[in-house]
Coordinates of C-alpha atoms (C1' of nucleotides) in Angstrom, one line a residue:
Chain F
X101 CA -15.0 7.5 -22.2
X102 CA -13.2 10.7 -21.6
X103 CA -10.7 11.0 -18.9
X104 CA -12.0 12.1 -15.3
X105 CA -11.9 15.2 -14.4
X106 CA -10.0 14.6 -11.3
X107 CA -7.3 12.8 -13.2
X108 CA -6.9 16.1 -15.6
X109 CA -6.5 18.0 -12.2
X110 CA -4.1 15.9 -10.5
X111 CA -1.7 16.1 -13.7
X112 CA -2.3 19.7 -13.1
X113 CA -0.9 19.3 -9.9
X114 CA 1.8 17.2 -10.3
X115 CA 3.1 19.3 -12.8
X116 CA 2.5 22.5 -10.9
X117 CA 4.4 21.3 -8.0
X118 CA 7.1 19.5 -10.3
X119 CA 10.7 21.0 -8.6
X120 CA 9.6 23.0 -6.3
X121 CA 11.4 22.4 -2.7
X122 CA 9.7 20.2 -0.2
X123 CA 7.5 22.0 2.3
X124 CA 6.2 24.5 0.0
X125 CA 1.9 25.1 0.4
X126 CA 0.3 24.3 -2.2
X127 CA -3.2 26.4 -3.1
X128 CA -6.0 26.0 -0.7
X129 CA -8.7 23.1 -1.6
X130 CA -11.5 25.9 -2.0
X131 CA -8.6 27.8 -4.4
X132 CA -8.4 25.1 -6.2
X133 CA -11.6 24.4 -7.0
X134 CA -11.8 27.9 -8.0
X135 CA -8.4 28.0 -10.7
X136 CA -9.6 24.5 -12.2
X137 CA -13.6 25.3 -12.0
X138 CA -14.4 22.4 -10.0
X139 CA -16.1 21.4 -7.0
X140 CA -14.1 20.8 -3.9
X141 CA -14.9 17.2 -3.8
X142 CA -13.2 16.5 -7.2
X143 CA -10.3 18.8 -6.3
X144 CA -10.0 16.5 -3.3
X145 CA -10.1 13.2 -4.8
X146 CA -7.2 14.4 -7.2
X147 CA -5.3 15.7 -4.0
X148 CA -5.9 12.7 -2.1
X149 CA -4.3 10.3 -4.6
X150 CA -1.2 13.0 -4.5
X151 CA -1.7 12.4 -0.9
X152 CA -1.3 8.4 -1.3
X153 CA 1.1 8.1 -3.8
X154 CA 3.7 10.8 -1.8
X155 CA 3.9 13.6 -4.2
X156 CA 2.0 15.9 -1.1
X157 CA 1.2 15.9 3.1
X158 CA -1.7 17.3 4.8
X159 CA -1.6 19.1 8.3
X160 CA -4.9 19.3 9.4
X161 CA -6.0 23.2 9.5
X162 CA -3.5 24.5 7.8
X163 CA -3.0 23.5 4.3
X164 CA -1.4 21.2 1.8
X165 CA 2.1 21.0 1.0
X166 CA 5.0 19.4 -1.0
X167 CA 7.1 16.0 0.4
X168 CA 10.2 14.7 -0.6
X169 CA 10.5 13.6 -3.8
X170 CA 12.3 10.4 -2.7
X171 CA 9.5 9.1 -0.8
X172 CA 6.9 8.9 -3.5
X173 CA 5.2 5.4 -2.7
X174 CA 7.2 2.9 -4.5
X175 CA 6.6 -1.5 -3.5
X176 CA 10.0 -3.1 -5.7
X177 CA 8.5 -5.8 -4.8
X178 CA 5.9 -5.9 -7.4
X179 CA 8.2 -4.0 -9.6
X180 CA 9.9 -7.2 -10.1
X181 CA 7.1 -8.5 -12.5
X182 CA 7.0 -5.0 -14.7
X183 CA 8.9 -4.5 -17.7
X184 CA 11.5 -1.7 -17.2
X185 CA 13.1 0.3 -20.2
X186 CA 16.3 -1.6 -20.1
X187 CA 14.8 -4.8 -19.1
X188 CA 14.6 -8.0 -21.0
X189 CA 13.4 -12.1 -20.8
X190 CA 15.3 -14.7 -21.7
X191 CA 13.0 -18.1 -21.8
X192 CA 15.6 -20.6 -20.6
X193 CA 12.8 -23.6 -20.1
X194 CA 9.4 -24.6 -20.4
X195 CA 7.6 -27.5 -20.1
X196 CA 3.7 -29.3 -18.9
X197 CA 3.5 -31.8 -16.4
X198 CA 1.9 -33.0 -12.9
X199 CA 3.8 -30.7 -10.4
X200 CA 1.5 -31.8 -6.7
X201 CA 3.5 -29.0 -5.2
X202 CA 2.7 -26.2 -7.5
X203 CA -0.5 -27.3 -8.1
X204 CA -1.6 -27.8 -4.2
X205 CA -0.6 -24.2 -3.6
X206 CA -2.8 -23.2 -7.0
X207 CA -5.8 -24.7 -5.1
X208 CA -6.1 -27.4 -7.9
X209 CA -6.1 -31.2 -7.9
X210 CA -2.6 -33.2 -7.8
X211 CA -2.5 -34.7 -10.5
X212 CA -3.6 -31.4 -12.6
X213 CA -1.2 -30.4 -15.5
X214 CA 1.0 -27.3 -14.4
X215 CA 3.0 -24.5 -17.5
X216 CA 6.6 -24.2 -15.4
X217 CA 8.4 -21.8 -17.2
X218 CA 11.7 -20.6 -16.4
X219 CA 13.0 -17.7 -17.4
X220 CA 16.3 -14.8 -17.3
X221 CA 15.7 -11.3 -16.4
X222 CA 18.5 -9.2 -18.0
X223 CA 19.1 -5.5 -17.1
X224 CA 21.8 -4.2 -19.6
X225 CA 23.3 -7.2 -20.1
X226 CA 23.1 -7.5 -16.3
X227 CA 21.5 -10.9 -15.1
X228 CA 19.2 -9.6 -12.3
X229 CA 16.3 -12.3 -11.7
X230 CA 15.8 -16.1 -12.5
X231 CA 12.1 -16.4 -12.7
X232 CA 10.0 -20.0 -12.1
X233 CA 6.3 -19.4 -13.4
X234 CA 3.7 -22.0 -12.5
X235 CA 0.3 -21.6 -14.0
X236 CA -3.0 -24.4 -14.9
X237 CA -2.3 -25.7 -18.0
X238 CA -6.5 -25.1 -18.2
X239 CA -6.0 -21.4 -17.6
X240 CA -3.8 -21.3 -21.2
X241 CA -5.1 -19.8 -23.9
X242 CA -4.0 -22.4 -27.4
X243 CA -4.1 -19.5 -29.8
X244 CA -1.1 -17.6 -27.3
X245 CA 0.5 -20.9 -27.2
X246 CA 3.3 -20.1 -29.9
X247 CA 3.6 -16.4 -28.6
X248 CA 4.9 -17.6 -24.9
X249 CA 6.0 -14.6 -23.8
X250 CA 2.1 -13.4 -24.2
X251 CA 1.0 -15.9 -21.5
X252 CA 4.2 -14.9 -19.6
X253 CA 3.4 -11.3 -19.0
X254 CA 1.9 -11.0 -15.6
X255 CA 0.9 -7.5 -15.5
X256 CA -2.8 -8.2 -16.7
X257 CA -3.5 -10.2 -13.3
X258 CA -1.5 -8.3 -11.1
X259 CA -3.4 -5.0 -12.4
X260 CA -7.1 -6.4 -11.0
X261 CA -6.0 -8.6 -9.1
X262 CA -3.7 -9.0 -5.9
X263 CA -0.7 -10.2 -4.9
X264 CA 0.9 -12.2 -1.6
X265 CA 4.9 -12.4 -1.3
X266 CA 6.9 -14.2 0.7
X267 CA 10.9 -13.3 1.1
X268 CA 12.4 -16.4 1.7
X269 CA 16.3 -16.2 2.9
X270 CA 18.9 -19.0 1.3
X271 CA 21.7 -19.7 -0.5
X272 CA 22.2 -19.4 -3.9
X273 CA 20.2 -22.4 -5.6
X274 CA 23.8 -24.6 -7.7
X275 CA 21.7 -24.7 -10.8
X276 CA 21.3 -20.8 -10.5
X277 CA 24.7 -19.8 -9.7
X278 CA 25.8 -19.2 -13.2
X279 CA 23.3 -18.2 -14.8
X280 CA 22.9 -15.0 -12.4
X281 CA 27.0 -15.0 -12.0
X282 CA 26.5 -15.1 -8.6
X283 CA 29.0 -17.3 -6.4
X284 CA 28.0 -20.5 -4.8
X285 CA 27.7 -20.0 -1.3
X286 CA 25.9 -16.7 -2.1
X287 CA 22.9 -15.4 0.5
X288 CA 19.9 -14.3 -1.4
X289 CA 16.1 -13.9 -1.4
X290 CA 13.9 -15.5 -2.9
X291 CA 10.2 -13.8 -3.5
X292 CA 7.7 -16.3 -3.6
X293 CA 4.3 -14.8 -5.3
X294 CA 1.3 -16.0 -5.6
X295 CA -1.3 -13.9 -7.5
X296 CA -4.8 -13.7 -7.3
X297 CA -7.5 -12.6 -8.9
X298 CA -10.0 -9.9 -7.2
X299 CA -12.1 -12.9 -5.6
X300 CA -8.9 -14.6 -4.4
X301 CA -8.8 -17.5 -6.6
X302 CA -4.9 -18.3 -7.2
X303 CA -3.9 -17.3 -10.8
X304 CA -0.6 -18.0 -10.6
X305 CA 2.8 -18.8 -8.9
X306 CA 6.1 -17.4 -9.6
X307 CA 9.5 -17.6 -7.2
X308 CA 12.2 -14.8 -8.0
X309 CA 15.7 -15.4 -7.5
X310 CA 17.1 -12.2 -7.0
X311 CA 21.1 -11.3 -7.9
X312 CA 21.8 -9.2 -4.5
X313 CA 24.2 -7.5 -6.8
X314 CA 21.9 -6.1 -9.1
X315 CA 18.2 -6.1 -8.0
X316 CA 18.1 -4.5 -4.5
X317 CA 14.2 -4.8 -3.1
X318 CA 13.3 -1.5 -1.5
X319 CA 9.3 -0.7 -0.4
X320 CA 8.5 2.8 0.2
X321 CA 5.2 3.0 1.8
Chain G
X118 CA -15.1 15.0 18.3
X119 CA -17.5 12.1 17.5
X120 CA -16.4 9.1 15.5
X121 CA -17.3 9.8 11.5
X122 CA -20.5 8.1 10.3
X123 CA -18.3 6.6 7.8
X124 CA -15.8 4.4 10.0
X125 CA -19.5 3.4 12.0
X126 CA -21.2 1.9 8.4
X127 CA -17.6 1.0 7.8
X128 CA -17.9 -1.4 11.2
X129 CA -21.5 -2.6 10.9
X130 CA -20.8 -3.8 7.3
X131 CA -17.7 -5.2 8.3
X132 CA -19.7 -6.9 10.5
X133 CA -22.2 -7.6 8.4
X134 CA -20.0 -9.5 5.8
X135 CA -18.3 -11.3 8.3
X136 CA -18.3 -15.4 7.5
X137 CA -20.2 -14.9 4.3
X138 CA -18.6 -16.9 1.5
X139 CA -16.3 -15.4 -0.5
X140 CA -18.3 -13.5 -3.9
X141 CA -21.4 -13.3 -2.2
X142 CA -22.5 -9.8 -3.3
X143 CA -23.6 -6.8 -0.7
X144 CA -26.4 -4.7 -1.0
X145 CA -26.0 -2.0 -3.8
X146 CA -24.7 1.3 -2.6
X147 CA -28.2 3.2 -3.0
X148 CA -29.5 0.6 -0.8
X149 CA -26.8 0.8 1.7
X150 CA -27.8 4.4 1.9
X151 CA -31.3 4.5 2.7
X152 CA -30.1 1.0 5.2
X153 CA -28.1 3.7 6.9
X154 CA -29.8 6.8 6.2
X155 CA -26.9 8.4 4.9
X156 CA -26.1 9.9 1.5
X157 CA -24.7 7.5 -1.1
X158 CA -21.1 9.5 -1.1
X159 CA -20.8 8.9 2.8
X160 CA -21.8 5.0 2.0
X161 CA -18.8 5.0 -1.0
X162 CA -16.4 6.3 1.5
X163 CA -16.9 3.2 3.4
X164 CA -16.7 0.9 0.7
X165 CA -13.9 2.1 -0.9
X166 CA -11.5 1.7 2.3
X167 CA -13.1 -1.7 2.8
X168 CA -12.2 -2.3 -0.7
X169 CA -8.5 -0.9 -0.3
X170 CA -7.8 -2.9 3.0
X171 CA -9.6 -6.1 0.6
X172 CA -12.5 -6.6 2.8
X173 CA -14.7 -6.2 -1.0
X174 CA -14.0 -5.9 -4.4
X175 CA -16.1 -4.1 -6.7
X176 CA -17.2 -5.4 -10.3
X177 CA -18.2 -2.1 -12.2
X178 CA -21.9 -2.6 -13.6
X179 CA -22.4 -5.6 -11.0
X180 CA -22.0 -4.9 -7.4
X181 CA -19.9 -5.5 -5.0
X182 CA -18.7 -8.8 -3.3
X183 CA -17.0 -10.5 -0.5
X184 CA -13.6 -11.0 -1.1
X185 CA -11.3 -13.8 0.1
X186 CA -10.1 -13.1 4.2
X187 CA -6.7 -14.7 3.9
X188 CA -6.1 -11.4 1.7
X189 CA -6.7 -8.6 3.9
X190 CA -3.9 -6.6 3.0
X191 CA -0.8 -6.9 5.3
X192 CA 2.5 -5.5 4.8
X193 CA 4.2 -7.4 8.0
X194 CA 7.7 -5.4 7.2
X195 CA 5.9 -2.4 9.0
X196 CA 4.4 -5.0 11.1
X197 CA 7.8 -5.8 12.7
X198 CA 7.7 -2.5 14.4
X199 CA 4.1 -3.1 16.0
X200 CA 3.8 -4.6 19.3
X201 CA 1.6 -8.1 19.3
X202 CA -0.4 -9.6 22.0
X203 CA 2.4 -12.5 23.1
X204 CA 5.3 -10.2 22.0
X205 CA 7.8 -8.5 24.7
X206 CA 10.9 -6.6 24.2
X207 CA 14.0 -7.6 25.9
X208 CA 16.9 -4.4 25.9
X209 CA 20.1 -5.8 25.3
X210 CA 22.6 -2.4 25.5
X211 CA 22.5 1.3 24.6
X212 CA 24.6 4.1 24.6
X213 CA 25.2 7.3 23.3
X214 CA 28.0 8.2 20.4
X215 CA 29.1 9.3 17.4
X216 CA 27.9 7.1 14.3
X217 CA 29.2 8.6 11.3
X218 CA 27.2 5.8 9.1
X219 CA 24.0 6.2 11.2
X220 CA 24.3 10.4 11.1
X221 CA 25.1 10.1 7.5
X222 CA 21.8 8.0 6.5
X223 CA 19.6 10.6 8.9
X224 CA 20.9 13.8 6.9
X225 CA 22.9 14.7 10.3
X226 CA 26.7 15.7 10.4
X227 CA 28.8 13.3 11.4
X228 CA 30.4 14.4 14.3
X229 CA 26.1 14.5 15.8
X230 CA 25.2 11.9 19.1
X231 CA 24.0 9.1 17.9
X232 CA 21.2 7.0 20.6
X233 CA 22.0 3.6 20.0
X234 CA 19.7 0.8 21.2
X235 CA 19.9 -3.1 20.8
X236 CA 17.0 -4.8 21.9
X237 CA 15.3 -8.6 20.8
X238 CA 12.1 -9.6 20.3
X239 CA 10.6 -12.5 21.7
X240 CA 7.3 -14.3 20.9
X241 CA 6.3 -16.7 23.4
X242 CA 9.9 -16.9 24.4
X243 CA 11.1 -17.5 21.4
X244 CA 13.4 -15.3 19.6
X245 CA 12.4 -13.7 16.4
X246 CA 14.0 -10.4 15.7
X247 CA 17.2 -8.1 16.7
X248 CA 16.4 -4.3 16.3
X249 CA 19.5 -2.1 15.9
X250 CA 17.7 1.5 16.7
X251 CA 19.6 4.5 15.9
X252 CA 17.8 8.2 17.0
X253 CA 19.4 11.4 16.9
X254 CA 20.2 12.2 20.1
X255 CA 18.9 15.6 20.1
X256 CA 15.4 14.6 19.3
X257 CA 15.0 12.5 22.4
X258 CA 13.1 14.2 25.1
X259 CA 15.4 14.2 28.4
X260 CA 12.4 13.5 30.5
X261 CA 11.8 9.8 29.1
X262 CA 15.4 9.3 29.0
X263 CA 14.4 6.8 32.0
X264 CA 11.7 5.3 29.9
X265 CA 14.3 4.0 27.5
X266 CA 10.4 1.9 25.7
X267 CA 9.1 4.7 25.2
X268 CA 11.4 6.7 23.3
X269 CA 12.3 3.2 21.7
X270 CA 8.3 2.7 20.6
X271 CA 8.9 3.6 16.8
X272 CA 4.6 3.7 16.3
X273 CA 4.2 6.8 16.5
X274 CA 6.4 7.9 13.8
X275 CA 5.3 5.6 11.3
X276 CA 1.6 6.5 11.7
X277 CA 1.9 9.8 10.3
X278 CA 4.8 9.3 8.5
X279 CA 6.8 7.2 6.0
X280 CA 8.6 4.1 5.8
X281 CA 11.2 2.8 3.4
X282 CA 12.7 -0.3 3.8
X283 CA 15.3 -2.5 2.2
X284 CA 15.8 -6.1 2.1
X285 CA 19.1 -7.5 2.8
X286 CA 20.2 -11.1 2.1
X287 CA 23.3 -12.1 4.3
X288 CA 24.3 -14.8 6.7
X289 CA 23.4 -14.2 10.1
X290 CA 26.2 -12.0 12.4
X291 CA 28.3 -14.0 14.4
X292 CA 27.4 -11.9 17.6
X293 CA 23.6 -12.3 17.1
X294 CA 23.2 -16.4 16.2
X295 CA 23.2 -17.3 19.6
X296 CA 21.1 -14.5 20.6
X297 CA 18.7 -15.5 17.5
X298 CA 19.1 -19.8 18.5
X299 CA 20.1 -19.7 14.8
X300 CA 23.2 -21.6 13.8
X301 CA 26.3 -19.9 12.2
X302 CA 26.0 -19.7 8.7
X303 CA 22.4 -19.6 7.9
X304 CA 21.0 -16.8 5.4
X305 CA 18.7 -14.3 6.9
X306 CA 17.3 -11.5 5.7
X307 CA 18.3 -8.1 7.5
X308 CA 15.5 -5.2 6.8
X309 CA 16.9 -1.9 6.8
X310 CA 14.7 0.8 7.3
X311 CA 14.6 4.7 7.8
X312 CA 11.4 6.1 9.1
X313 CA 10.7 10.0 7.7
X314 CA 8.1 12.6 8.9
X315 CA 5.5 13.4 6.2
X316 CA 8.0 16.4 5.1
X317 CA 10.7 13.4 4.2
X318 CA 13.2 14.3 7.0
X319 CA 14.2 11.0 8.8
X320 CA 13.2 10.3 12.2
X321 CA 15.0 6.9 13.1
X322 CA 16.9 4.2 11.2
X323 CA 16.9 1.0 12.3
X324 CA 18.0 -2.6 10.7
X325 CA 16.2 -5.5 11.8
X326 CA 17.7 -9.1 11.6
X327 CA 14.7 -11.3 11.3
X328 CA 15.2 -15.5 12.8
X329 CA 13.8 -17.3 9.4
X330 CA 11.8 -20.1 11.8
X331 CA 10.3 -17.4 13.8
X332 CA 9.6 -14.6 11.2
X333 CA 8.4 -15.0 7.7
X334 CA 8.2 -11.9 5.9
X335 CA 4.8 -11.8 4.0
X336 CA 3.5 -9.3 2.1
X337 CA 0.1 -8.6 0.7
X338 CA -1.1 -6.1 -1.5
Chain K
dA272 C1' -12.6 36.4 12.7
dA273 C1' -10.7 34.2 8.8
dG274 C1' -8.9 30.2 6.8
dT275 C1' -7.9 25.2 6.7
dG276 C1' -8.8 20.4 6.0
dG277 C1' -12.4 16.6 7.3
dT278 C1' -17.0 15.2 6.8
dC279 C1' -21.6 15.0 4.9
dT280 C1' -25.7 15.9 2.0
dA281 C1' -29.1 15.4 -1.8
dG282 C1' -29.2 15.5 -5.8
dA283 C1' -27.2 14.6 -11.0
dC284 C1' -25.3 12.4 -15.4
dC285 C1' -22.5 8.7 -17.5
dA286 C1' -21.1 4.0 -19.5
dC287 C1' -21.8 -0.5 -19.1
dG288 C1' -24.0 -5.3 -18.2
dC289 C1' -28.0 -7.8 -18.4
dA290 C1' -32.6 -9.5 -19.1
Chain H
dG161 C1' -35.0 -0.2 -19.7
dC162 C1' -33.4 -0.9 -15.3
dG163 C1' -29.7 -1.3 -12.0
dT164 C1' -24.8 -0.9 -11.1
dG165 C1' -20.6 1.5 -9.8
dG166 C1' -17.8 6.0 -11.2
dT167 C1' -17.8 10.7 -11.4
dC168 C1' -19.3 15.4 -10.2
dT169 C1' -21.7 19.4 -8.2
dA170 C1' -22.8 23.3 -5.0
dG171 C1' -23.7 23.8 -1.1
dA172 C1' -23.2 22.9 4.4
dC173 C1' -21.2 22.3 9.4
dC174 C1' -17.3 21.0 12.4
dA175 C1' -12.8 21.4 14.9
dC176 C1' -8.9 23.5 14.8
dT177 C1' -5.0 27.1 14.0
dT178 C1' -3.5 31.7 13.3
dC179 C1' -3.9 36.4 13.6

DNA sequence: AAGTGGTCTAGACCACGCA
DNA sequence: GCGTGGTCTAGACCACTTC
């Protein structure tokens, strides 16, 4: 299928207003509609997103304008799991086994077999994240079982799905110390995920250990 | 002016929903339309915020189901600020000063007066959070200056405007563990946050040391 | 009075899933 | 072939601000 209209239009948009100093009015909603040759309603819907994401503010009765490019919606949090330019994994560990813990939290049996997987994140060299991943050995697909990084990459469930997080506050786990050159002793938090799929049916588990020296978490919302 | 027809179907199939198991699917939106006898893009309008907040998912082709309640979206960061049913505020200390740190992080010059409030949060007696709340001077209104809650009542700000926070491991200050009932030493997590207008310019910054037994963080998105 | 965003209507076509 | 959600149209009225 060819890409919506409104996406084409809020491109348009983005580009339009690309630079230009915060406050500035944008075109009317009716102008709009007019330049692209579109109804108002699709010229809102791309507006709206703008709207959501932070690339634009309304003010009721009096038009559209740009805000602060700093502000554009941004949840770190999340971020942790997607793969930036610089970014790479480093599977330190992997192993099956019964894990009541894990699997209690999955909303499975005991005694069900758990895929714990632990794993580097390196920014430039930089260690940033140690990363536990806990997911039903059932839920594996055999074919990606050689290609580990394939059942690894979260983004797929995150995408449809959702996401709960917990920051937890605590010292530097001994076992992690090193490997994230971060000094026993050290305060840190720890993101404990579970993600869910659109029904809210636990997919997976996955605890962060974040270097405070390297992967600050900031949500802009 | 009269409350949209949308937030009404919005309620009644809130209502509707309510204690149905989770995937059981809701009438199809043409339906829903002649149920309410409003046009199908009035009906959408509902669903999709019902949707965003994760009242509903939608399966494209299929219909539209319940989702899971235990993820109703919640970002309890922002939540810190709102006032709860068993929640009080107790004021610790305030003055007015220079901040050069505090002007410096709200685009003011440094030599600008600086309100600075100290106040902790109780829940049911207990202690859960210290806010550190840092307002221009110049933006408080003189005549509230004896209502020190009101001007100190950040909701209004972060309705229409912007949020960005940042999460801060560290062990707790010496001069808020007794305060907190949290023993020297332990890790907490201090959120530091600056609240912006919708043009980007901030309003108030203000850190927040959360008590780890009292407050988890939890996001959910 | 003119212009703005917010809401609403009564249609329409599309791609896709399913029986 | 029918039903679903996703997109889109060309209008309309409202409350409000600005001139």
């Amino acid at each position: 299928m060819a890409a919506p209209r409104y996406l084409e239009i809020k491109k348009r948009i983005m580009k339009e207003i690309e630079g230009k100093p915060v406050s500035t009015p944008i075109a009317s909603e009716r102008e709009l509609a007019v330049q692209f040759d579109a109804s108002r309603m699709t010229v809102r819907k791309a507006l709206n997103e703008l709207v959501e994401e932070g690339y634009l503010y309304r003010n009721k009765n009096k038009g559209t304008f740009v805000a602060e490019r700093s502000l554009h919606k941004k949840n770190t949090a999340a971020d942790s799991f997607l793969k930036k330019e610089e970014t790479n994994h480093k599977l330190l560990y992997f192993n099956v086994k019964e894990i009541p813990d894990a699997a209690k939290r999955l909303n499975l049996p005991a005694d069900e077999l758990i895929l714990r997987a632990v794993r580097l994140t390196l920014n430039d060299e930089r260690p940033v994240t140690i990363e536990e991943i806990f997911l039903p050995y059932k839920s594996v697909d055999y074919n990606e079982m050689n290609e580990i990084n394939t059942i690894l990459d979260m983004n797929p469930y995150i995408q449809n799905g959702r996401l709960t997080q917990r920051f937890i506050p605590m010292l530097i786990p001994s076992q992690y110390s090193n490997l994230l050159e971060v000094k026993m002793g050290t305060p840190i938090i720890m993101v404990d995920s579970i993600i869910y799929d659109p029904a809210g049916n636990p997919v997976a588990l996955v605890n962060l250990y974040h270097n405070p020296r390297e992967k600050i978490i900031e949500i802009t919302s």
